[in-house]
CSV table of C-alpha atoms in Angstrom, one decimal:
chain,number,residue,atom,x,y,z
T,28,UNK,CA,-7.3,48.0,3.3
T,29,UNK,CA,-9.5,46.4,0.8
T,30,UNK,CA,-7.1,46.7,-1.7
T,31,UNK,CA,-4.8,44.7,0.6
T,32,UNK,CA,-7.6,41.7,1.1
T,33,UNK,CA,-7.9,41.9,-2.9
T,34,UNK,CA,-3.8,41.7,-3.5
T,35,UNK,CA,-3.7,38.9,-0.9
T,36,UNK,CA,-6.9,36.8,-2.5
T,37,UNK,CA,-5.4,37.1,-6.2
T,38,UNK,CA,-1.8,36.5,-4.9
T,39,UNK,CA,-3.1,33.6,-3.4
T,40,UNK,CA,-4.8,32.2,-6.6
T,41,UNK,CA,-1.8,32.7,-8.0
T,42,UNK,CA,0.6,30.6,-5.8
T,43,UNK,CA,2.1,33.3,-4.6
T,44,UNK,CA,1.6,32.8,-0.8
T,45,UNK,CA,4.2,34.6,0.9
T,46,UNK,CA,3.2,38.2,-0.8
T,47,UNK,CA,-0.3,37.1,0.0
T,48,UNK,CA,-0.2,36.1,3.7
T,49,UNK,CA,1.7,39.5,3.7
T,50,UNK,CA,-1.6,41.3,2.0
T,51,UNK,CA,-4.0,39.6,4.1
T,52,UNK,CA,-2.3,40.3,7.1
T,53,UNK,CA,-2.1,43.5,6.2
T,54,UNK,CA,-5.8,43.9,5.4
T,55,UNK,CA,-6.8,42.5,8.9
T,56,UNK,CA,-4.2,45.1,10.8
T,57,UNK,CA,-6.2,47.6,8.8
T,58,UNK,CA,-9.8,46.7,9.8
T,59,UNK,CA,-11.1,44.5,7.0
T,60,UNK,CA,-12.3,41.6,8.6
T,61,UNK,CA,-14.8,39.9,6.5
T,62,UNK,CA,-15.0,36.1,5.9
T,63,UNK,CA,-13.1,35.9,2.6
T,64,UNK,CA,-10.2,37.6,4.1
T,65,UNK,CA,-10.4,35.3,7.2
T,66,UNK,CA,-10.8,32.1,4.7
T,67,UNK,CA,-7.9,33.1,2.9
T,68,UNK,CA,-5.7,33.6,5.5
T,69,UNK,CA,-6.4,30.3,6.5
T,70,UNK,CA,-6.3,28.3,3.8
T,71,UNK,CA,-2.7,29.9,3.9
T,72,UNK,CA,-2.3,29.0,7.5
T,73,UNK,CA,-3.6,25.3,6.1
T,74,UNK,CA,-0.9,25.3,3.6
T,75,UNK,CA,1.7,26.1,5.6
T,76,UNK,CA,0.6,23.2,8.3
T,77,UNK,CA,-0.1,25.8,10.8
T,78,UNK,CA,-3.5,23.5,12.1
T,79,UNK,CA,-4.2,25.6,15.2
T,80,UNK,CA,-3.9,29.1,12.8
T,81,UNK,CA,-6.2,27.3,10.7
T,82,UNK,CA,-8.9,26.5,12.9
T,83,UNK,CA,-8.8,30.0,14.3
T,84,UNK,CA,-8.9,32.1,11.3
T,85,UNK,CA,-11.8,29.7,9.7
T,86,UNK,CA,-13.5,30.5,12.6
T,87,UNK,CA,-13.2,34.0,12.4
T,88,UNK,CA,-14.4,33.3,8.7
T,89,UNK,CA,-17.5,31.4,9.5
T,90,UNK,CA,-18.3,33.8,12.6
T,91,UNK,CA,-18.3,36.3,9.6
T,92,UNK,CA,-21.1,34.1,7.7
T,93,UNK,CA,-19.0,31.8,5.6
T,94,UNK,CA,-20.3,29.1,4.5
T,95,UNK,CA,-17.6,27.8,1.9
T,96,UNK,CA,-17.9,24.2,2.0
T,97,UNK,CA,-13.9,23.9,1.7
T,98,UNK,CA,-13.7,26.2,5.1
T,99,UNK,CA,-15.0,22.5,6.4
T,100,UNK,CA,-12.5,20.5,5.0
T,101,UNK,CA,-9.8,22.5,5.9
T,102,UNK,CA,-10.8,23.0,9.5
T,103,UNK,CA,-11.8,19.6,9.6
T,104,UNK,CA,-8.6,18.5,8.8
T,105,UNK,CA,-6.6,20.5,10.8
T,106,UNK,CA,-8.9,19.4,13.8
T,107,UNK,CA,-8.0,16.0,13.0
T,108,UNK,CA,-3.8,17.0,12.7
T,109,UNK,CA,-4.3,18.7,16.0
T,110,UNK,CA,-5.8,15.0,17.7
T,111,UNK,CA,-9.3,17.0,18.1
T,112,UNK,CA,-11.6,14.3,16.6
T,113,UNK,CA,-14.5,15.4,17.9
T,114,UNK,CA,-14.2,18.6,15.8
T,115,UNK,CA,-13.0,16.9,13.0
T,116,UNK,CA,-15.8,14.7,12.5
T,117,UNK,CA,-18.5,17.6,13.1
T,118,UNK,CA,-16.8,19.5,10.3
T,119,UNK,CA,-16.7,17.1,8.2
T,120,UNK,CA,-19.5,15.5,8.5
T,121,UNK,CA,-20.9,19.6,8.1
T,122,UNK,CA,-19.4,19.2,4.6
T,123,UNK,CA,-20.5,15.8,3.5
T,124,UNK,CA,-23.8,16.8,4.5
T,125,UNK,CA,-23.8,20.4,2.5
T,126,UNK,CA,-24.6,18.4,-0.6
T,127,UNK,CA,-21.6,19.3,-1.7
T,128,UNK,CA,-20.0,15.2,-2.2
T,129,UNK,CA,-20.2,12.1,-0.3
T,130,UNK,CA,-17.7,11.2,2.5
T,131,UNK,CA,-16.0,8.9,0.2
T,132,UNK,CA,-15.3,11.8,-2.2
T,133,UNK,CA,-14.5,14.3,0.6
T,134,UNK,CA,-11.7,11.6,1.4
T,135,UNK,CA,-10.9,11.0,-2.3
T,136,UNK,CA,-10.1,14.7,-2.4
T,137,UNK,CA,-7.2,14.7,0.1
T,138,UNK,CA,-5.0,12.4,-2.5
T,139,UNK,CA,-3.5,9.3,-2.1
T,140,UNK,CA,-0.9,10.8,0.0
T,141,UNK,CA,-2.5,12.3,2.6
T,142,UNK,CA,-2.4,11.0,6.6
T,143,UNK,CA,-5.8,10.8,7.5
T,144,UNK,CA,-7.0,9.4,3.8
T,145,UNK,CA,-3.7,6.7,4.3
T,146,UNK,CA,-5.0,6.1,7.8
T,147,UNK,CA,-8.5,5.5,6.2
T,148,UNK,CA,-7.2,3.1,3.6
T,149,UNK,CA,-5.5,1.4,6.3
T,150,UNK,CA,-8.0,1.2,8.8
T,151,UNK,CA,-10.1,-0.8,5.9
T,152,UNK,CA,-7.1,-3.5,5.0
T,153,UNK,CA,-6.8,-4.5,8.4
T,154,UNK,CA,-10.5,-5.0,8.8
T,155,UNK,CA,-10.6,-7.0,5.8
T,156,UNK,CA,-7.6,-8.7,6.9
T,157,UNK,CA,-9.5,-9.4,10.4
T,158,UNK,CA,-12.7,-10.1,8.4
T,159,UNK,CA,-10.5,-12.5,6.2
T,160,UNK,CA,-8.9,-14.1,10.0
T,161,UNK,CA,-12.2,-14.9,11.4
T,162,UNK,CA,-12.9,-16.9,8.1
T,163,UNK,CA,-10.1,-19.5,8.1
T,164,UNK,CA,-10.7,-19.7,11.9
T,165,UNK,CA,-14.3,-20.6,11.4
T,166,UNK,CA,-13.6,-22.8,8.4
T,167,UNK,CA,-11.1,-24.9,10.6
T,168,UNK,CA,-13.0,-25.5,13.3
T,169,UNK,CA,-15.6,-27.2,10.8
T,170,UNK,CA,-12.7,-29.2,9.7
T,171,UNK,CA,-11.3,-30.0,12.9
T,172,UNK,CA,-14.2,-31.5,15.3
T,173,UNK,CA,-12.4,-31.9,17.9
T,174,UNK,CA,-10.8,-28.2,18.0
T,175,UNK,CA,-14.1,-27.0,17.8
T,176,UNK,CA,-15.1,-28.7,20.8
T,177,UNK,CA,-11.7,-27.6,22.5
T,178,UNK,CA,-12.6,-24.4,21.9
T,179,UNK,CA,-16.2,-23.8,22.9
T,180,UNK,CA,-14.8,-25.9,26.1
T,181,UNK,CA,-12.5,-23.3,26.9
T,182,UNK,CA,-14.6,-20.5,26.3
T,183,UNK,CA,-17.1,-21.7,28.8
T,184,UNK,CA,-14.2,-21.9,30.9
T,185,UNK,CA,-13.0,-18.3,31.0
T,186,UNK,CA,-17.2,-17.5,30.9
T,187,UNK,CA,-17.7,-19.1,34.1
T,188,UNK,CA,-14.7,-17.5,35.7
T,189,UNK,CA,-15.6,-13.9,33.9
T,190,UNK,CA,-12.4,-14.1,31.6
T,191,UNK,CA,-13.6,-13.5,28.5
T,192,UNK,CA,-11.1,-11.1,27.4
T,193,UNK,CA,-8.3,-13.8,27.8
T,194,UNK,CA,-9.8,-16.2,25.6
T,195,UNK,CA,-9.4,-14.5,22.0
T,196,UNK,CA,-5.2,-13.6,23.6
T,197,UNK,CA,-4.7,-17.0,24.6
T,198,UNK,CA,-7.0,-18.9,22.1
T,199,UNK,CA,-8.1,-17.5,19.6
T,200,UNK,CA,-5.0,-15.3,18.0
């Protein structure tokens, strides 16, 4: 059986993933169930995008006392494929905090093109963009008196009648 865990851990390192999924498996049917064997298996499960797998072998694998600071990131990860965010962040934020790299490196290590590093990249465009938005908006208004005074008209408005909301749809976009 430990022979099995063995095969299926150097199989692994080798690429061979198939033979080793097969080896692990077989080492878990036969008792071993320490944390490498668990880890493996999911960083298997990880490769093979099966997320819920994943989180359930790397928590048999931490149950066991693993503390591999990639267990993290690949749970984390599939937390976040599997829309529990929560999880995701914990786990993540468990690795960023292990010493082990910063969040901006725990990101840079997904590669340019993976979802939640895309949606990341994303995310900080359209803020910039928005950032960017607000500028012009603010710099016409200085230019333009009378918009100004339009607009801070209006906003009282929508204040008064508890509208707020509708101002930045109607006004402001």
């Amino acid at each position: 059986a430990e022979v099995s865990k063995m095969l299926g851990v150097s199989y692994y390192h080798l690429g061979k993933k198939d033979v080793a999924r097969t080896n692990l498996d077989k080492a878990i049917e036969a008792g071993v169930k320490d944390s490498k064997t668990y880890l493996y298996l999911g960083y298997l499960k990880f490769d093979a995008s099966d997320y819920k797998g994943t989180i359930e072998a790397l928590n048999a694998a931490e149950s066991s006392g693993e503390k591999e600071p990639d267990l993290y990131v690949k749970r984390g990860l599939s937390s976040y494929n599997q829309k529990q965010f929560n999880a995701a962040i914990i786990d993540l934020e468990k690795y960023v905090q292990g010493g082990k790299a910063d969040a901006e490196t725990a990101i840079g290590r997904l590669g340019p093109r993976h979802r939640l590093k895309h949606q990341i990249d994303r995310q900080a465009l359209a803020d910039e963009i928005e950032r960017c938005r607000h500028m012009g908006q603010h710099a016409a208004l200085r230019r333009h008196p009378q918009t100004r005074d339009d607009v801070v008209e209006k906003v009282q408005q929508f204040a008064d009648h508890g509208r707020e909301g509708d101002l930045d749809r109607r006004y402001l976009a």
